[in-house]
């Protein structure tokens, strides 16, 4: 019997229907979402209906930012919030930290900080105000941190606090975080920005704004010596019923998807018509890289490697084989010290002396070897997965913390990173699979390239399972790992010293087993697939005259990693992959096969994934089991989440609940 998941469109309702449902469900509990005044309804509330798992939530949050005219033109932000504490597990939300940046232009300051705890005493509203002596400051090199904890904390309390933040740093305008790790009933942010201040304003995340208004306010701002007031652009952004952002597996960085409004100052047009630019264009960055004393200069130091390459490699023709030899030479002789960074702590002379350096140093050295040998190669600047995506609209160099190279040889491009001993030629470490990077071409123009691994990474099980009369079984299994699965497995083997530890590290294995033997091949040869061989004895599953046998000793997933009701960000596996289990089962001569699992085919929408499960009886004493699972995409949009969740649920059930039933044959002669 075949089973197919429903088409994607059946679950994805129109945005208008969602908006209507959201409006109807908004504020069912009659909270005050107009200001920070606390009501009895808020104090009596013992749950949050849209998310009954919440331990605390924002009832109301508001901010207003403006640039005050005057001599300094500082940016001021008024902030106020009202937070409901439902139980003791939500007490952490009563610990508040406000970071204040300090740089060459001065330190951010905070004014009029107030905090009050409201609670019920019988049916009477009581409150306790934070004492100024309970406000503390901690410091590090770049920030001062204002910290406090609300007084008289108890379940059911409502916390209210407010302050006014002053900053001289107009470039990094206040970021408004609609989404945090607890839900919000209502969050609103207003700005009043002089019209001659041009910002790049970007909404991040998949949640839609419930209010998005812009207008012009006349005569709001005086600048410089002019007697005439300038206009301002006013904006209002608001979201209702904002869900908590909960991090789940297969996420790059939450900062790619958490819903917020960000600002970057592009330019200021002075009253005399002069334009002062604050953000650069990529052509400006290219020019800086060419002349930079750090990375730009290091990329030109190919003369340092002229005599370093062994003659048996240097003497070869410039083909793919030689390119691999150069890559292996750098990877084997120059080690990564675990540090990142592009624009500092990079010096090839130190790397050549110490044979260790950061990511950029090692890969710039690889780049320079290729340049010196006459290959076409380009540096790629990017960011690690946990760093977040670099911004494409404007160059923000602090977004980048990684560098690898793009080699062109024999008409094909290879992305190379010599800092990981477990990856093969043409494969980047998993940490670098962050969607895209910037190709630096100093002769022409830099450009964006996609970072998407070619081909499929794979895990294949080839199992031979012999069932004995006592219900026990002996398994001989060969596991084949390719691509990123091979990299992961090799790394685990390197860290494990005993066979049992390797077995546990490489596998999700069902309970009740005894490891008899383990060996592996090609653990150091990245050009070949990794092979791991096992012999395992499974414990008895015999009941009376029947044997109940699950043919799967090894599980691709022991449980479903997807547990959220809804996920509003993509599922990023990093690479496409395929899993296969091919199992031949031999039964005892004095047993007959009376039941085998049903065949199943389960598909993801748009042919983006498939499970094929086949169980066939070859003869009286042999069964063939095949489970084939393919993920055709490296990343799935959030709309696929309910389908992926069900898809893996079915996969887990197939491996955990598939049963072969064997029945002992009766001795008819003995009966007669």
XYZ file of C-alpha atoms in Angstrom:
672
model
C 0.000 0.000 0.000
C 1.399 3.347 -1.011
C 1.103 6.435 1.142
C 1.630 9.940 -0.212
C 1.758 13.145 1.780
C -0.780 15.805 0.862
C 0.260 18.439 -1.678
C 1.845 21.556 -0.241
C -1.001 23.840 -1.303
C -3.548 22.030 0.875
C -1.886 23.253 4.079
C -0.766 26.687 2.912
C -3.862 28.875 3.204
C -3.980 32.330 1.698
C -2.439 35.184 3.658
C -5.810 36.923 3.830
C -7.372 33.972 5.680
C -4.434 33.877 8.105
C -4.735 37.622 8.699
C -8.468 37.288 9.397
C -7.916 34.450 11.878
C -5.136 36.379 13.597
C -7.314 39.483 14.013
C -10.157 37.400 15.450
C -7.887 35.663 17.971
C -5.857 38.759 18.906
C -6.120 39.824 22.534
C -8.826 37.368 23.530
C -7.704 37.804 27.129
C -8.491 41.525 27.148
C -4.975 42.744 27.971
C -4.179 46.446 27.910
C -2.040 46.802 24.764
C -2.209 50.602 24.621
C 0.285 51.455 27.358
C 2.061 50.106 30.443
C -0.873 50.573 32.825
C -1.424 47.251 34.636
C -4.952 45.831 34.901
C -6.498 43.162 37.119
C -7.192 41.018 34.049
C -3.443 40.925 33.435
C -2.660 40.048 37.049
C -5.319 37.305 37.216
C -4.183 35.668 33.975
C -2.513 32.277 34.540
C -1.791 31.303 30.933
C -1.233 32.783 27.490
C -3.811 31.292 25.132
C -1.853 31.496 21.840
C 1.066 29.641 23.480
C 0.084 27.651 26.549
C 3.690 26.445 26.957
C 4.937 29.983 27.681
C 6.338 30.695 31.142
C 6.322 34.460 30.561
C 5.333 36.848 27.777
C 5.297 40.507 26.813
C 1.863 42.081 27.079
C 3.000 45.387 25.631
C 6.229 46.795 24.236
C 6.824 50.182 22.667
C 9.719 52.249 21.391
C 10.168 55.683 19.871
C 13.431 56.934 18.302
C 14.284 60.429 17.139
C 17.361 62.511 16.344
C 17.218 65.599 18.501
C 18.309 68.808 16.858
C 20.930 70.873 18.577
C 24.695 70.937 18.642
C 25.277 67.183 19.077
C 22.407 65.591 17.123
C 22.316 62.508 19.273
C 19.828 59.693 18.725
C 17.354 59.144 21.566
C 15.162 56.083 22.042
C 12.343 55.861 24.562
C 11.602 52.266 25.524
C 8.884 50.762 27.719
C 7.690 47.204 28.273
C 5.148 45.231 30.293
C 5.958 41.561 30.966
C 3.740 38.907 32.539
C 5.399 36.225 34.698
C 3.259 33.064 34.726
C 5.373 30.765 36.898
C 8.789 30.350 38.492
C 10.236 29.009 35.218
C 9.663 32.508 33.817
C 11.654 34.297 36.528
C 14.661 34.690 34.241
C 12.712 37.356 32.325
C 12.956 39.550 35.424
C 16.728 39.835 34.953
C 17.299 42.799 32.642
C 20.553 43.740 30.893
C 20.854 46.905 28.798
C 24.102 47.142 26.761
C 25.622 50.601 26.224
C 28.216 50.834 23.473
C 31.357 52.872 24.028
C 33.657 53.886 21.218
C 35.847 56.704 19.961
C 32.915 59.140 19.795
C 31.812 58.571 23.358
C 29.646 56.265 25.423
C 25.948 55.607 25.134
C 23.989 56.765 28.159
C 20.766 55.777 29.825
C 18.296 58.207 31.445
C 15.171 57.888 33.604
C 15.382 54.145 34.209
C 12.326 52.953 36.129
C 11.170 49.445 37.010
C 8.155 48.293 39.009
C 6.709 44.904 40.003
C 2.902 44.703 40.207
C 1.157 41.854 42.029
C -2.127 40.994 43.727
C -2.651 40.867 47.457
C -6.098 39.328 47.704
C -7.990 41.411 45.161
C -5.871 44.532 45.702
C -3.155 45.627 43.276
C 0.168 46.199 45.019
C 3.497 47.328 43.579
C 7.164 47.522 44.459
C 9.490 49.996 42.753
C 13.121 49.182 41.970
C 15.571 51.010 44.201
C 18.358 52.894 42.440
C 20.838 51.100 44.703
C 19.811 47.802 43.051
C 20.947 48.950 39.591
C 24.430 47.735 38.706
C 26.952 48.368 35.954
C 29.437 45.886 34.486
C 32.052 46.796 31.915
C 34.134 45.248 29.183
C 36.235 46.722 26.391
C 33.342 47.719 24.122
C 30.262 47.900 26.339
C 28.908 49.000 29.677
C 26.064 46.752 30.867
C 23.287 48.149 33.036
C 21.784 45.269 35.025
C 18.943 44.867 37.499
C 16.395 42.342 38.738
C 12.782 43.242 39.483
C 11.916 43.252 43.210
C 9.255 41.120 44.972
C 9.077 38.608 42.160
C 6.250 36.039 42.294
C 4.152 33.953 39.881
C 1.417 36.066 38.347
C 3.337 39.329 38.685
C 3.461 41.931 35.912
C 6.751 43.759 35.383
C 6.927 47.254 33.927
C 10.081 49.134 33.047
C 11.138 52.105 30.920
C 14.179 54.183 30.064
C 15.559 56.717 27.602
C 18.700 55.698 25.682
C 21.053 58.340 24.233
C 23.689 57.495 21.622
C 26.028 59.554 19.432
C 26.268 56.632 16.957
C 23.777 57.422 14.219
C 25.194 54.783 11.873
C 23.836 51.910 13.940
C 20.303 53.136 14.427
C 18.279 51.294 17.047
C 17.355 47.732 15.950
C 13.823 46.816 16.973
C 13.463 43.164 17.957
C 9.868 42.110 17.461
C 10.710 38.509 18.209
C 12.519 37.119 21.246
C 12.589 33.852 23.185
C 9.179 34.521 24.783
C 5.990 35.538 22.933
C 4.572 39.049 22.731
C 0.953 40.174 22.589
C 1.833 43.502 20.996
C 5.070 45.203 19.963
C 5.260 48.643 18.356
C 8.126 50.831 17.167
C 7.949 54.441 15.954
C 10.665 56.595 14.437
C 10.991 60.232 13.469
C 13.981 60.679 11.164
C 15.024 63.947 9.479
C 14.356 63.668 5.751
C 17.969 64.461 4.898
C 19.122 61.358 6.831
C 18.909 58.388 4.469
C 18.851 54.940 6.062
C 18.691 51.482 4.566
C 15.743 49.995 6.469
C 15.321 46.223 6.296
C 12.669 43.973 7.827
C 14.190 40.617 8.761
C 12.322 37.368 9.367
C 9.208 35.766 7.918
C 6.595 37.281 10.259
C 4.430 39.932 8.617
C 3.935 43.413 10.038
C 0.411 44.204 11.236
C 1.113 47.909 10.889
C 3.517 49.522 8.451
C 2.851 53.244 8.123
C 4.998 56.105 6.874
C 4.261 59.798 6.682
C 5.934 63.199 6.415
C 6.014 65.520 9.391
C 6.578 69.134 8.419
C 8.959 71.534 10.153
C 10.187 69.013 12.718
C 13.951 69.453 12.646
C 16.385 72.360 12.725
C 19.857 71.672 11.421
C 23.000 73.799 11.499
C 22.713 77.569 11.102
C 19.469 77.498 9.122
C 16.415 79.310 10.482
C 14.155 77.057 8.435
C 12.912 73.782 9.864
C 13.299 70.632 7.848
C 10.830 67.793 7.408
C 10.951 64.340 8.977
C 9.892 60.906 7.852
C 7.760 59.233 10.517
C 7.210 55.480 10.566
C 5.158 53.122 12.692
C 5.813 49.374 12.679
C 3.789 46.971 14.800
C 3.177 43.242 15.229
C 0.416 41.471 17.115
C 0.560 38.052 18.707
C 4.277 37.549 18.019
C 5.378 33.941 18.646
C 8.540 33.171 20.573
C 11.563 32.350 18.443
C 12.568 28.821 19.419
C 15.791 27.441 17.974
C 15.542 23.948 16.552
C 17.957 21.646 14.730
C 19.035 22.407 11.162
C 19.217 26.162 11.634
C 22.208 28.237 10.536
C 21.901 31.282 12.801
C 18.763 32.647 14.406
C 19.903 36.118 13.386
C 19.143 35.231 9.755
C 15.461 34.760 10.559
C 14.411 36.343 13.840
C 11.875 39.103 13.061
C 13.181 42.625 13.515
C 13.701 46.011 11.842
C 17.303 47.072 11.150
C 18.729 50.428 10.103
C 22.025 51.439 8.517
C 22.844 55.053 7.798
C 23.545 55.435 4.098
C 24.158 59.173 3.795
C 23.330 62.623 5.180
C 22.604 65.505 2.796
C 23.767 68.730 4.397
C 21.787 71.979 4.036
C 24.395 73.308 1.599
C 23.871 70.283 -0.639
C 26.993 68.409 0.455
C 26.479 64.663 0.737
C 28.273 62.790 3.493
C 28.289 59.047 2.775
C 28.457 56.520 5.586
C 28.076 53.204 3.750
C 30.359 51.997 1.000
C 29.679 50.322 -2.287
C 31.327 47.071 -3.304
C 33.582 48.843 -5.783
C 34.965 50.855 -2.854
C 35.563 47.647 -0.910
C 37.314 46.036 -3.892
C 39.650 48.996 -4.094
C 40.383 48.815 -0.381
C 41.146 45.094 -0.602
C 43.587 45.683 -3.437
C 45.511 48.241 -1.392
C 44.887 46.849 2.097
C 47.974 46.287 4.207
C 46.458 43.166 5.696
C 44.607 40.704 3.510
C 45.286 42.569 0.255
C 49.031 42.496 0.818
C 49.005 38.848 1.971
C 47.217 37.758 -1.226
C 50.098 39.199 -3.235
C 52.854 37.377 -1.340
C 53.130 34.455 -3.740
C 56.902 34.930 -3.845
C 57.078 33.537 -0.302
C 56.054 30.103 -1.587
C 58.323 29.872 -4.632
C 60.726 27.341 -3.150
C 58.345 25.561 -0.781
C 56.486 23.219 -3.098
C 58.245 19.836 -3.488
C 59.842 19.329 -6.910
C 57.762 16.216 -7.613
C 54.625 18.389 -7.382
C 55.962 21.580 -8.973
C 57.240 19.663 -11.991
C 53.817 18.341 -12.984
C 51.563 19.845 -15.630
C 48.863 22.191 -14.348
C 45.988 19.741 -14.253
C 43.531 18.464 -11.639
C 45.977 15.904 -10.262
C 48.563 18.585 -9.508
C 45.876 20.841 -8.013
C 44.957 18.041 -5.600
C 48.625 17.507 -4.715
C 49.034 21.204 -3.853
C 45.860 21.122 -1.746
C 47.018 18.016 0.139
C 50.477 19.519 0.683
C 49.054 22.653 2.329
C 46.495 20.731 4.357
C 49.094 18.246 5.630
C 51.819 20.767 6.500
C 49.948 23.886 7.741
C 47.349 23.505 10.463
C 44.387 25.595 11.527
C 44.670 27.001 15.057
C 40.888 27.178 15.562
C 40.652 30.947 15.020
C 38.677 32.831 12.389
C 39.044 36.427 11.236
C 39.934 38.045 7.936
C 41.226 41.502 8.683
C 43.582 40.900 11.575
C 45.921 38.288 13.058
C 46.945 37.127 9.606
C 50.556 37.005 8.568
C 51.933 34.453 6.112
C 55.454 34.747 7.479
C 54.189 33.633 10.894
C 52.256 30.771 9.315
C 55.295 29.577 7.372
C 57.405 29.768 10.498
C 54.985 28.159 12.967
C 53.057 25.937 10.518
C 49.820 26.996 12.224
C 47.473 29.923 11.696
C 43.858 31.038 11.417
C 41.468 30.109 8.601
C 42.386 33.064 6.440
C 46.127 32.511 6.776
C 45.978 28.869 5.724
C 43.674 29.484 2.784
C 45.526 32.595 1.581
C 48.656 30.420 1.580
C 46.775 27.856 -0.536
C 45.686 30.686 -2.855
C 49.269 31.893 -3.232
C 50.585 28.418 -4.029
C 48.070 28.183 -6.871
C 48.891 31.695 -8.110
C 52.599 30.920 -8.077
C 51.989 27.763 -10.138
C 49.889 29.643 -12.697
C 46.387 28.476 -11.762
C 43.279 30.671 -11.958
C 42.128 31.106 -8.369
C 40.081 33.639 -6.397
C 39.644 34.354 -2.675
C 36.080 34.078 -1.358
C 35.090 35.963 1.778
C 32.113 34.558 3.663
C 30.746 33.876 7.120
C 30.374 30.727 9.192
C 26.906 29.220 9.624
C 26.565 30.434 13.210
C 27.593 33.966 12.235
C 24.576 34.805 10.065
C 24.328 35.755 6.410
C 26.474 38.693 5.206
C 24.364 41.605 3.992
C 24.157 41.924 0.233
C 22.599 45.377 -0.048
C 25.519 47.257 1.455
C 28.992 45.961 2.316
C 29.398 45.469 6.048
C 32.835 43.926 6.401
C 32.277 42.929 10.014
C 29.695 40.428 8.687
C 32.553 38.344 7.243
C 34.772 36.083 9.333
C 35.819 33.395 6.844
C 37.916 32.991 3.716
C 38.353 30.080 1.304
C 39.369 29.865 -2.359
C 37.694 29.134 -5.677
C 39.948 27.228 -8.069
C 39.272 26.919 -11.796
C 40.924 23.919 -13.437
C 40.086 21.828 -16.499
C 36.937 23.863 -17.099
C 35.463 23.262 -13.639
C 35.307 25.259 -10.412
C 36.265 23.858 -7.008
C 35.651 25.479 -3.625
C 38.640 24.654 -1.427
C 39.442 24.987 2.249
C 42.665 23.437 3.560
C 41.837 23.787 7.275
C 39.959 20.501 7.777
C 41.777 17.187 7.486
C 38.512 15.260 7.145
C 37.060 16.919 4.038
C 37.858 15.876 0.512
C 39.143 18.035 -2.337
C 36.337 20.305 -3.561
C 34.400 20.074 -0.310
C 34.122 22.885 2.248
C 33.878 22.177 5.977
C 30.288 22.099 7.201
C 30.856 25.302 9.192
C 31.361 27.188 5.894
C 28.093 26.067 4.228
C 26.365 29.409 4.706
C 24.497 29.896 1.408
C 26.726 32.444 -0.338
C 30.031 34.320 -0.311
C 31.753 37.212 -2.080
C 34.239 36.355 -4.836
C 37.061 38.912 -4.871
C 38.222 39.587 -8.428
C 40.707 42.448 -8.326
C 41.077 42.600 -12.107
C 37.385 42.911 -12.830
C 34.672 43.224 -10.197
C 33.732 41.185 -7.151
C 30.475 39.208 -7.229
C 28.303 36.913 -5.126
C 28.541 33.153 -5.544
C 26.319 30.411 -4.113
C 27.841 27.969 -1.636
C 25.930 24.794 -2.449
C 27.733 21.444 -2.331
C 27.567 19.309 -5.463
C 26.110 15.818 -5.382
C 24.613 13.784 -2.580
C 26.206 12.807 0.710
C 25.284 9.251 1.583
C 24.984 6.564 4.228
C 24.430 3.022 2.971
C 23.902 -0.103 5.076
C 24.463 -3.509 3.492
C 23.248 -6.002 6.081
C 23.122 -9.781 6.192
C 20.951 -10.960 9.083
C 20.868 -14.640 10.077
C 18.052 -15.568 12.482
C 18.654 -18.504 14.832
C 16.139 -20.952 16.279
C 16.399 -19.416 19.759
C 15.276 -16.052 18.387
C 18.683 -14.435 18.476
C 20.243 -13.202 15.245
C 23.699 -12.482 13.914
C 24.236 -9.410 11.781
C 27.091 -8.722 9.411
C 26.884 -5.136 8.230
C 28.975 -2.984 5.947
C 28.343 0.746 6.260
C 29.406 3.057 3.438
C 29.813 6.790 4.097
C 30.246 9.394 1.356
C 30.452 13.196 1.191
C 29.690 15.066 4.421
C 28.558 11.889 6.154
C 32.053 10.502 5.542
C 33.646 13.657 6.984
C 31.503 13.400 10.113
C 32.242 9.690 10.520
C 36.000 10.101 10.058
C 36.056 12.836 12.675
C 34.222 10.608 15.153
C 36.529 7.666 14.494
C 39.535 9.916 15.153
C 38.103 10.909 18.534
C 37.107 7.377 19.594
C 39.650 4.872 20.891
C 37.534 1.733 21.327
C 35.268 -0.243 19.009
C 32.205 0.175 21.197
C 32.720 3.941 21.290
C 33.001 4.043 17.478
C 29.818 1.986 17.128
C 27.926 4.373 19.410
C 29.390 7.480 17.792
C 28.542 6.469 14.223
C 25.108 4.985 14.771
C 21.692 5.207 16.277
C 21.477 1.574 17.330
C 18.533 -0.255 18.819
C 18.835 -1.681 22.318
C 19.842 -5.253 23.143
C 22.900 -6.075 21.103
C 26.414 -7.459 21.536
C 29.289 -6.189 19.387
C 31.460 -9.061 18.193
C 33.770 -7.364 15.694
C 34.396 -3.965 14.055
C 36.891 -2.740 11.459
C 37.085 0.146 9.004
C 38.842 1.115 5.786
C 39.846 4.371 4.036
C 39.616 6.433 7.219
C 42.634 8.482 6.032
C 41.946 8.365 2.298
C 39.574 11.221 1.519
C 39.371 10.285 -2.151
C 37.508 7.068 -1.288
C 34.326 6.291 0.571
C 34.692 5.303 4.209
C 33.824 1.648 4.910
C 32.934 0.331 8.374
C 32.254 -3.372 8.959
C 30.412 -4.852 11.932
C 29.442 -8.222 13.301
C 26.709 -7.956 15.933
C 24.583 -10.410 17.892
C 21.024 -9.329 18.673
C 19.300 -10.553 21.827
C 16.392 -13.039 21.717
C 12.922 -11.874 20.676
C 11.230 -15.304 20.786
C 7.796 -15.708 22.421
C 6.437 -19.263 22.573
C 6.539 -20.688 19.030
C 7.016 -17.319 17.316
C 9.944 -15.028 16.624
C 9.243 -11.308 16.294
C 12.049 -9.661 14.385
C 12.743 -6.035 13.569
C 15.207 -6.146 10.643
C 16.663 -2.694 11.420
C 19.577 -2.805 13.824
C 20.755 0.667 12.789
C 18.377 3.647 12.639
C 18.854 6.689 10.412
C 16.947 8.752 13.005
C 16.152 7.466 16.492
C 13.589 10.233 16.976
C 12.141 13.120 15.013
C 14.224 16.290 15.557
C 11.268 18.448 14.472
C 8.935 19.028 17.418
C 7.530 22.550 17.000
C 3.892 23.146 16.118
C 5.024 25.767 13.623
C 8.424 26.874 12.361
C 8.811 30.246 10.667
C 12.327 29.791 9.333
C 13.895 27.406 6.795
C 15.189 23.919 7.481
C 18.844 24.044 6.441
C 20.566 20.644 6.287
C 23.614 22.184 4.592
C 23.806 19.518 1.884
C 21.632 17.062 -0.047
C 21.801 13.500 1.162
C 20.561 9.962 0.688
C 20.194 7.048 3.118
C 19.889 3.404 2.059
C 19.471 0.181 4.007
C 19.651 -3.114 2.090
C 18.999 -6.090 4.354
C 18.981 -9.782 3.492
C 17.281 -11.858 6.184
C 17.820 -15.647 6.444
C 15.335 -17.528 8.647
C 15.764 -20.933 10.398
C 14.786 -24.023 8.436
C 12.145 -25.083 10.949
C 10.346 -21.705 10.869
C 7.943 -20.309 8.324
C 7.472 -16.629 7.475
C 3.922 -15.638 8.437
C 4.052 -11.834 8.362
C 6.176 -9.152 6.722
C 5.869 -5.326 6.817
C 3.779 -3.444 4.265
C 5.528 -1.599 1.474
C 5.366 2.179 1.591
C 6.210 5.131 -0.646
C 6.114 8.586 0.935
C 6.954 11.767 -0.931
C 7.644 15.397 -0.106
C 5.971 18.125 -2.193
C 7.562 19.036 -5.523
C 9.535 15.769 -5.574
C 11.920 17.252 -2.999
C 12.224 14.063 -0.985
C 11.126 10.442 -0.987
C 10.943 7.353 1.231
C 10.703 3.972 -0.472
C 10.276 0.929 1.755
C 10.116 -2.549 0.239
C 9.829 -5.918 2.007
C 9.834 -8.981 -0.267
C 9.999 -12.699 0.393
C 12.552 -14.279 -1.970
C 11.820 -17.903 -0.973
C 10.738 -19.891 2.084
C 13.714 -18.776 4.145
C 14.948 -15.483 2.668
C 13.580 -11.954 2.905
C 14.843 -8.818 1.246
C 14.311 -5.431 2.933
C 15.137 -2.159 1.238
C 14.709 1.324 2.695
C 15.773 4.240 0.499
C 15.463 7.862 1.697
C 16.474 10.882 -0.343
C 16.505 14.586 0.508
C 16.783 16.346 -2.850
C 17.321 19.798 -1.363
C 19.938 21.154 1.001
C 17.492 23.729 2.369
C 13.707 23.670 2.613
C 11.501 26.753 2.990
C 9.494 26.996 6.215
C 6.322 26.032 4.338
C 7.738 22.517 4.042
C 8.018 22.120 7.798
C 4.761 20.201 8.441
C 5.632 17.858 5.582
C 9.202 17.255 6.735
C 7.936 16.671 10.252
C 5.466 14.031 9.038
C 8.038 12.630 6.588
C 10.570 11.897 9.348
C 7.810 10.686 11.680
C 6.984 8.032 9.094
C 10.669 7.178 8.611
C 11.149 6.684 12.378
C 8.029 4.496 12.520
C 9.219 2.345 9.616
C 12.523 1.602 11.298
C 11.161 1.169 14.827
C 7.869 -0.608 14.142
C 8.543 -2.869 11.162
C 8.148 -6.466 12.307
C 8.763 -9.813 10.636
C 6.889 -12.694 12.296
C 8.237 -16.243 12.078
C 6.283 -19.272 13.277
C 7.823 -22.585 14.262
C 6.734 -25.471 12.009
C 4.929 -28.325 13.761
C 6.424 -31.830 13.579
C 3.523 -33.656 11.882
C 5.181 -37.114 12.243
C 5.545 -36.631 15.978
C 1.892 -35.661 16.247
C 0.788 -38.835 14.457
